[in-house]
Amino acid sequence: MGLLVLLLLLLLLFFFFILIGASSSSSSSSSSSSSSVSRRNYRVFLSFRGVDVRGTFISRLYEKLCDKGVYTFKDSEELEQGDRRGDLFDAIEGSRIAVVTFSKEYARSKWCLNELAKIMEREKLGKIVVLPVFYKVSPGEVRLHEKEKGVKGCYQLAMEEMEALHGKKMADIWHDALWKGGDLIGESVQDGEDEGPVVGRIVKKVLKILNRVPLEVAKHPTGIDSRLEKIKPLLHMSPHVDDVLMIGIHGLGGGGKTTLAKAICNNIADKFDDWCFLRDVRMTDLVISQQSLLRQLLREPDLIVPSVDQGKHLIKERLCHKRVLVILDNLDSSDQLDALAGDRDWCRRIMQ
């Protein structure tokens, strides 16, 4: 009898542990599923104020991006209850591009302003490309300028309210983010304008950025980040600067000049209309180099350059209105620079 009772107790304990194990497994699975959701990497993050654009412009843009297979974050569908700020910031950090739609009510949302501050912080680090859309507001208004002399813009009025609600410290952070975001070149939508072409241009820009294959840098690029940070201030990356900028990187062979140039290209290429990296210029015929440069920047694979002089003419005529980044690797004579970069009015930015 005692033996039978003992067996029954052992069976009960066995089933108890099975139940505990199943429960633990289920909980672990649920936790893993939840964490995997929060770690999803998006390609594009849409920052917008829903009251202005959710049912029109943003819906159309989101649909077109999804149609092209671009994994896009739009908070109305992706966020559930919980740490909303953490979810938003995770989505921003996982995205390569942020499309920020500045509308009349954007600056009256704490969530939008926090998103923008995070986005501009990532943009400064070269971790995200920002494509602004000025939706029935001007870039000047976003930068907190007056709408007209003596008349405050909607962003000025909104930020006065936000400062009163959230304090000067937060308002200063938001002011800085708005100024930087409003200083970027982007698309604009005016009252009564057909939004379709604007959406099409944004989708085209997004695909162009996502389709760009980064240049392969050294497997273990020791010290590249610190050297990159030293060069960045020389680049004067304001989108409103039209001057041609030429920067020379020189030194002994094997010192990492090409590696550094590739890292710079990967870091800033998305800020230009087009870019071109020409390898070993001194080892290549000048006509071939000119032809390669034009084919890459104009996306005309069949373009022919008959001579160096005609190549110079084509580069000047076809590139003078484009904002381009050109990196010329391994130059060793002024003739090469003259044939490929020439005068300062040939194109917008060149690195040699």
Coordinates of C-alpha atoms in Angstrom, one line a residue:
M1 CA 0.0 0.0 0.0
G2 CA 2.8 2.4 1.0
L3 CA 4.6 1.6 -2.3
L4 CA 1.5 2.4 -4.3
V5 CA 1.1 5.8 -2.6
L6 CA 4.8 6.5 -3.3
L7 CA 4.3 5.7 -7.0
L8 CA 1.3 7.9 -7.2
L9 CA 3.2 10.8 -5.6
L10 CA 6.1 10.3 -8.1
L11 CA 3.6 10.4 -11.0
L12 CA 2.0 13.6 -9.8
L13 CA 5.4 15.2 -9.4
F14 CA 6.3 14.1 -13.0
F15 CA 3.2 15.7 -14.5
F16 CA 3.8 18.8 -12.4
F17 CA 7.3 19.3 -13.9
I18 CA 6.0 18.6 -17.4
L19 CA 3.3 21.4 -16.9
I20 CA 5.9 23.8 -15.5
G21 CA 8.3 23.1 -18.4
A22 CA 5.5 23.7 -21.0
S23 CA 4.6 26.9 -19.3
S24 CA 8.2 28.1 -19.2
S25 CA 8.7 27.1 -22.9
S26 CA 5.6 29.0 -23.9
S27 CA 6.6 32.1 -21.9
S28 CA 10.1 31.9 -23.4
S29 CA 8.7 31.6 -26.9
S30 CA 6.4 34.5 -26.3
S31 CA 9.3 36.7 -25.0
S32 CA 11.5 35.7 -27.9
S33 CA 8.7 36.6 -30.4
S34 CA 8.2 39.9 -28.7
S35 CA 11.9 40.8 -28.7
S36 CA 12.2 39.7 -32.3
V37 CA 9.5 42.1 -33.3
S38 CA 11.2 45.0 -31.5
R39 CA 14.5 44.2 -33.3
R40 CA 13.1 44.1 -36.8
N41 CA 15.2 46.2 -39.2
Y42 CA 13.2 48.5 -41.5
R43 CA 14.6 50.1 -44.6
V44 CA 12.6 53.3 -44.3
F45 CA 11.1 55.2 -41.3
L46 CA 8.2 57.5 -42.0
S47 CA 8.0 60.4 -39.5
F48 CA 4.8 62.4 -39.8
R49 CA 1.9 64.0 -37.9
G50 CA -1.1 61.9 -38.6
V51 CA -3.7 64.6 -38.3
D52 CA -2.2 66.3 -41.4
V53 CA -1.2 63.6 -43.8
R54 CA -1.9 60.1 -42.6
G55 CA -5.0 59.4 -44.8
T56 CA -3.6 61.0 -47.9
F57 CA 0.0 61.7 -48.6
I58 CA 1.5 59.1 -46.2
S59 CA -0.9 56.4 -47.1
R60 CA 0.0 56.8 -50.8
L61 CA 3.7 56.9 -50.1
Y62 CA 3.6 53.9 -47.8
E63 CA 1.6 51.9 -50.3
K64 CA 4.1 52.7 -53.1
L65 CA 7.1 51.8 -51.0
C66 CA 5.6 48.5 -50.0
D67 CA 4.7 47.8 -53.6
K68 CA 8.4 48.1 -54.4
G69 CA 9.3 45.7 -51.6
V70 CA 10.7 48.3 -49.3
Y71 CA 10.2 47.4 -45.6
T72 CA 8.7 50.6 -44.2
F73 CA 7.9 51.6 -40.7
K74 CA 4.6 53.5 -40.2
D75 CA 3.7 53.8 -36.5
S76 CA -0.1 53.4 -37.0
E77 CA 0.3 49.8 -37.9
E78 CA 3.5 48.7 -36.2
L79 CA 3.2 50.0 -32.6
E80 CA 1.2 48.3 -29.8
Q81 CA 0.9 49.2 -26.2
G82 CA 4.1 49.5 -24.2
D83 CA 7.3 51.5 -24.5
R84 CA 6.3 53.6 -27.4
R85 CA 9.5 55.8 -27.3
G86 CA 11.7 52.7 -27.1
D87 CA 9.9 51.1 -30.1
L88 CA 10.1 54.3 -32.2
F89 CA 13.8 54.7 -31.4
D90 CA 14.5 51.0 -32.2
A91 CA 12.8 51.4 -35.6
I92 CA 14.8 54.6 -36.3
E93 CA 18.1 52.9 -35.4
G94 CA 17.2 49.9 -37.7
S95 CA 16.3 52.1 -40.7
R96 CA 18.6 53.3 -43.4
I97 CA 16.4 56.2 -44.6
A98 CA 14.0 58.5 -42.8
V99 CA 11.3 60.4 -44.8
V100 CA 10.3 63.3 -42.5
T101 CA 7.1 65.0 -43.6
F102 CA 7.0 68.5 -42.1
S103 CA 3.4 69.6 -42.0
K104 CA 1.6 72.5 -40.2
E105 CA 0.9 70.5 -37.1
Y106 CA 4.2 68.5 -36.9
A107 CA 5.9 70.6 -34.3
R108 CA 2.8 70.3 -32.0
S109 CA 3.6 66.7 -31.4
K110 CA 6.1 65.7 -28.7
W111 CA 6.4 62.3 -30.4
C112 CA 7.3 63.8 -33.8
L113 CA 9.8 66.2 -32.2
N114 CA 11.5 63.3 -30.3
E115 CA 11.6 61.3 -33.5
L116 CA 13.2 64.2 -35.4
A117 CA 15.8 64.8 -32.7
K118 CA 16.8 61.1 -32.8
I119 CA 16.8 61.0 -36.6
M120 CA 19.0 64.1 -36.8
E121 CA 21.4 62.6 -34.2
R122 CA 21.7 59.5 -36.4
E123 CA 22.1 61.7 -39.5
K124 CA 25.0 63.5 -38.0
L125 CA 26.7 60.1 -37.4
G126 CA 26.2 59.1 -41.0
K127 CA 23.9 56.3 -39.9
I128 CA 20.7 57.4 -41.7
V129 CA 19.8 59.4 -44.8
V130 CA 17.1 62.0 -44.2
L131 CA 14.7 62.9 -47.0
P132 CA 12.5 65.9 -45.9
V133 CA 9.1 66.7 -47.4
F134 CA 7.8 70.2 -46.8
Y135 CA 4.1 69.6 -46.8
K136 CA 2.3 73.0 -47.3
V137 CA 5.0 74.7 -45.2
S138 CA 8.2 76.3 -46.3
P139 CA 11.7 75.2 -45.2
G140 CA 12.1 78.7 -43.6
E141 CA 9.1 78.1 -41.4
V142 CA 10.5 74.8 -40.2
R143 CA 13.7 76.6 -39.4
L144 CA 11.5 78.8 -37.1
H145 CA 11.7 81.9 -39.3
E146 CA 8.8 84.3 -39.6
K147 CA 6.3 83.4 -42.3
E148 CA 6.5 87.0 -43.4
K149 CA 7.8 90.2 -41.8
G150 CA 6.1 90.6 -38.4
V151 CA 4.0 87.4 -38.8
K152 CA 5.1 84.3 -36.8
G153 CA 5.2 81.1 -38.7
C154 CA 3.2 78.0 -37.5
Y155 CA 6.4 76.4 -36.3
Q156 CA 7.4 79.4 -34.2
L157 CA 4.0 79.4 -32.6
A158 CA 4.1 75.7 -32.0
M159 CA 7.5 75.8 -30.4
E160 CA 6.4 78.6 -28.0
E161 CA 3.6 76.3 -26.8
M162 CA 5.9 73.3 -26.6
E163 CA 8.5 75.2 -24.5
A164 CA 5.8 76.3 -22.1
L165 CA 4.6 72.7 -21.8
H166 CA 7.9 70.8 -21.7
G167 CA 10.6 73.4 -20.6
K168 CA 13.5 75.2 -22.3
K169 CA 15.9 72.2 -22.2
M170 CA 13.7 70.0 -24.4
A171 CA 12.7 73.0 -26.5
D172 CA 16.3 73.7 -27.3
I173 CA 16.9 70.1 -28.4
W174 CA 13.8 70.3 -30.7
H175 CA 14.8 73.7 -32.0
D176 CA 18.2 72.4 -33.1
A177 CA 16.6 69.3 -34.8
L178 CA 14.1 71.5 -36.6
W179 CA 16.7 73.9 -37.9
K180 CA 18.9 71.0 -39.2
G181 CA 16.0 69.2 -40.7
G182 CA 14.7 72.4 -42.4
D183 CA 18.1 73.1 -43.8
L184 CA 18.1 69.9 -45.9
I185 CA 17.1 69.9 -49.5
G186 CA 13.9 67.9 -50.1
E187 CA 10.6 67.7 -51.8
S188 CA 7.7 70.2 -51.3
V189 CA 3.9 69.9 -51.6
Q190 CA 1.9 73.1 -52.1
D191 CA -1.8 73.6 -51.6
G192 CA -3.7 72.1 -54.5
E193 CA -0.7 70.3 -55.9
D194 CA -0.9 66.8 -57.2
E195 CA 0.9 64.6 -54.7
G196 CA 1.4 61.7 -57.1
P197 CA 4.6 63.0 -58.8
V198 CA 6.1 63.9 -55.4
V199 CA 5.5 60.4 -54.1
G200 CA 7.0 59.0 -57.3
R201 CA 10.2 61.1 -56.9
I202 CA 10.6 60.1 -53.2
V203 CA 10.2 56.4 -54.1
K204 CA 12.8 56.8 -56.8
K205 CA 15.3 58.4 -54.4
V206 CA 14.7 55.7 -51.8
L207 CA 15.3 52.9 -54.3
K208 CA 18.4 54.6 -55.6
I209 CA 19.9 54.8 -52.1
L210 CA 18.9 51.2 -51.2
N211 CA 20.3 49.9 -54.5
R212 CA 23.7 51.5 -54.0
V213 CA 26.3 48.9 -53.1
P214 CA 28.9 50.3 -50.7
L215 CA 32.6 50.2 -51.6
E216 CA 34.5 47.4 -49.9
V217 CA 36.8 48.9 -47.3
A218 CA 39.6 47.0 -45.5
K219 CA 38.6 43.9 -43.6
H220 CA 40.0 45.4 -40.3
P221 CA 40.0 49.2 -41.0
T222 CA 42.0 50.3 -37.9
G223 CA 41.7 54.0 -37.1
I224 CA 39.4 54.8 -40.1
D225 CA 36.7 56.3 -37.9
S226 CA 38.9 58.8 -36.3
R227 CA 40.5 59.8 -39.6
L228 CA 37.0 60.1 -41.1
E229 CA 35.9 62.5 -38.3
K230 CA 38.9 64.7 -39.0
I231 CA 38.1 65.0 -42.7
K232 CA 34.3 65.6 -42.3
P233 CA 34.7 69.3 -41.2
L234 CA 36.6 70.0 -44.5
L235 CA 33.7 68.7 -46.6
H236 CA 31.3 71.6 -45.8
M237 CA 28.3 69.3 -46.4
S238 CA 25.6 72.0 -46.3
P239 CA 23.1 71.2 -49.1
H240 CA 22.9 74.9 -50.0
V241 CA 26.6 75.3 -50.8
D242 CA 27.1 75.3 -54.6
D243 CA 30.9 75.8 -54.6
V244 CA 33.1 73.1 -56.0
L245 CA 35.2 71.5 -53.3
M246 CA 38.4 69.7 -54.0
I247 CA 40.2 67.8 -51.3
G248 CA 43.6 66.0 -51.8
I249 CA 44.7 63.0 -49.7
H250 CA 48.4 62.4 -50.1
G251 CA 51.1 60.4 -48.5
L252 CA 53.4 57.4 -48.8
G253 CA 52.2 54.2 -50.6
G254 CA 50.4 51.7 -48.3
G255 CA 49.3 54.4 -45.9
G256 CA 45.6 53.8 -46.3
K257 CA 44.7 56.7 -48.6
T258 CA 42.4 54.6 -50.9
T259 CA 40.8 52.9 -47.8
L260 CA 40.1 56.3 -46.3
A261 CA 38.7 57.6 -49.6
K262 CA 36.4 54.6 -49.8
A263 CA 35.2 55.1 -46.3
I264 CA 34.4 58.7 -47.0
C265 CA 32.5 57.8 -50.1
N266 CA 30.4 55.2 -48.2
N267 CA 29.7 57.8 -45.6
I268 CA 28.6 60.8 -47.7
A269 CA 27.6 59.4 -51.2
D270 CA 23.9 59.4 -50.4
K271 CA 23.9 63.1 -50.0
F272 CA 24.7 63.6 -53.7
D273 CA 22.8 63.2 -57.0
D274 CA 25.4 60.7 -58.1
W275 CA 28.9 59.5 -57.3
C276 CA 31.8 57.9 -59.0
F277 CA 35.0 56.2 -57.7
L278 CA 37.7 55.8 -60.4
R279 CA 40.4 53.3 -59.4
D280 CA 44.0 53.6 -60.4
V281 CA 43.7 56.6 -62.6
R282 CA 47.5 56.7 -63.3
M283 CA 47.3 53.2 -64.7
T284 CA 44.4 53.9 -67.0
D285 CA 44.2 55.7 -70.4
L286 CA 42.7 59.1 -69.9
V287 CA 40.0 58.7 -72.5
I288 CA 38.9 55.4 -70.8
S289 CA 38.8 57.2 -67.4
Q290 CA 36.7 60.0 -68.8
Q291 CA 34.4 57.6 -70.4
S292 CA 34.0 55.6 -67.2
L293 CA 33.3 58.7 -65.2
L294 CA 30.6 59.9 -67.6
R295 CA 29.0 56.5 -67.9
Q296 CA 28.7 56.1 -64.2
L297 CA 27.4 59.6 -63.4
L298 CA 25.0 59.8 -66.4
R299 CA 24.0 56.1 -66.3
E300 CA 24.7 55.9 -70.1
P301 CA 26.6 52.6 -70.5
D302 CA 27.1 53.1 -74.3
L303 CA 28.5 56.6 -74.1
I304 CA 31.7 57.0 -76.2
V305 CA 34.4 59.6 -75.6
P306 CA 36.4 60.1 -78.9
S307 CA 39.3 62.1 -77.4
V308 CA 40.6 63.7 -74.2
D309 CA 39.6 67.2 -75.3
Q310 CA 36.1 66.1 -76.2
G311 CA 35.9 64.2 -72.9
K312 CA 36.7 67.5 -71.1
H313 CA 33.9 69.2 -73.0
L314 CA 31.4 66.5 -72.2
I315 CA 32.2 66.4 -68.5
K316 CA 31.8 70.2 -68.3
E317 CA 28.6 70.3 -70.3
R318 CA 26.9 67.3 -68.8
L319 CA 27.8 67.5 -65.1
C320 CA 27.9 71.3 -64.4
H321 CA 24.3 71.2 -63.0
K322 CA 24.6 68.0 -61.1
R323 CA 25.6 67.7 -57.4
V324 CA 28.1 64.9 -57.7
L325 CA 30.9 63.2 -55.7
V326 CA 33.9 62.1 -57.7
I327 CA 36.8 60.2 -56.1
L328 CA 39.9 59.9 -58.3
D329 CA 42.2 57.2 -56.9
N330 CA 46.0 57.1 -57.4
L331 CA 46.7 60.2 -59.4
D332 CA 50.3 61.1 -60.2
S333 CA 50.1 64.1 -62.6
S334 CA 48.3 67.4 -63.2
D335 CA 47.3 66.2 -66.6
Q336 CA 45.1 63.5 -65.1
L337 CA 43.4 66.0 -62.8
D338 CA 42.9 68.5 -65.6
A339 CA 41.3 65.8 -67.8
L340 CA 38.9 64.6 -65.2
A341 CA 38.2 67.6 -63.0
G342 CA 39.4 70.6 -64.9
D343 CA 38.0 74.0 -64.0
R344 CA 36.1 74.5 -60.8
D345 CA 32.8 75.1 -62.6
W346 CA 32.8 71.6 -64.2
C347 CA 30.7 70.0 -61.4
R348 CA 29.6 70.5 -57.8
R349 CA 32.1 68.5 -55.6
I350 CA 35.2 66.6 -56.3
M351 CA 37.6 64.6 -54.1
Q352 CA 41.0 63.5 -55.4

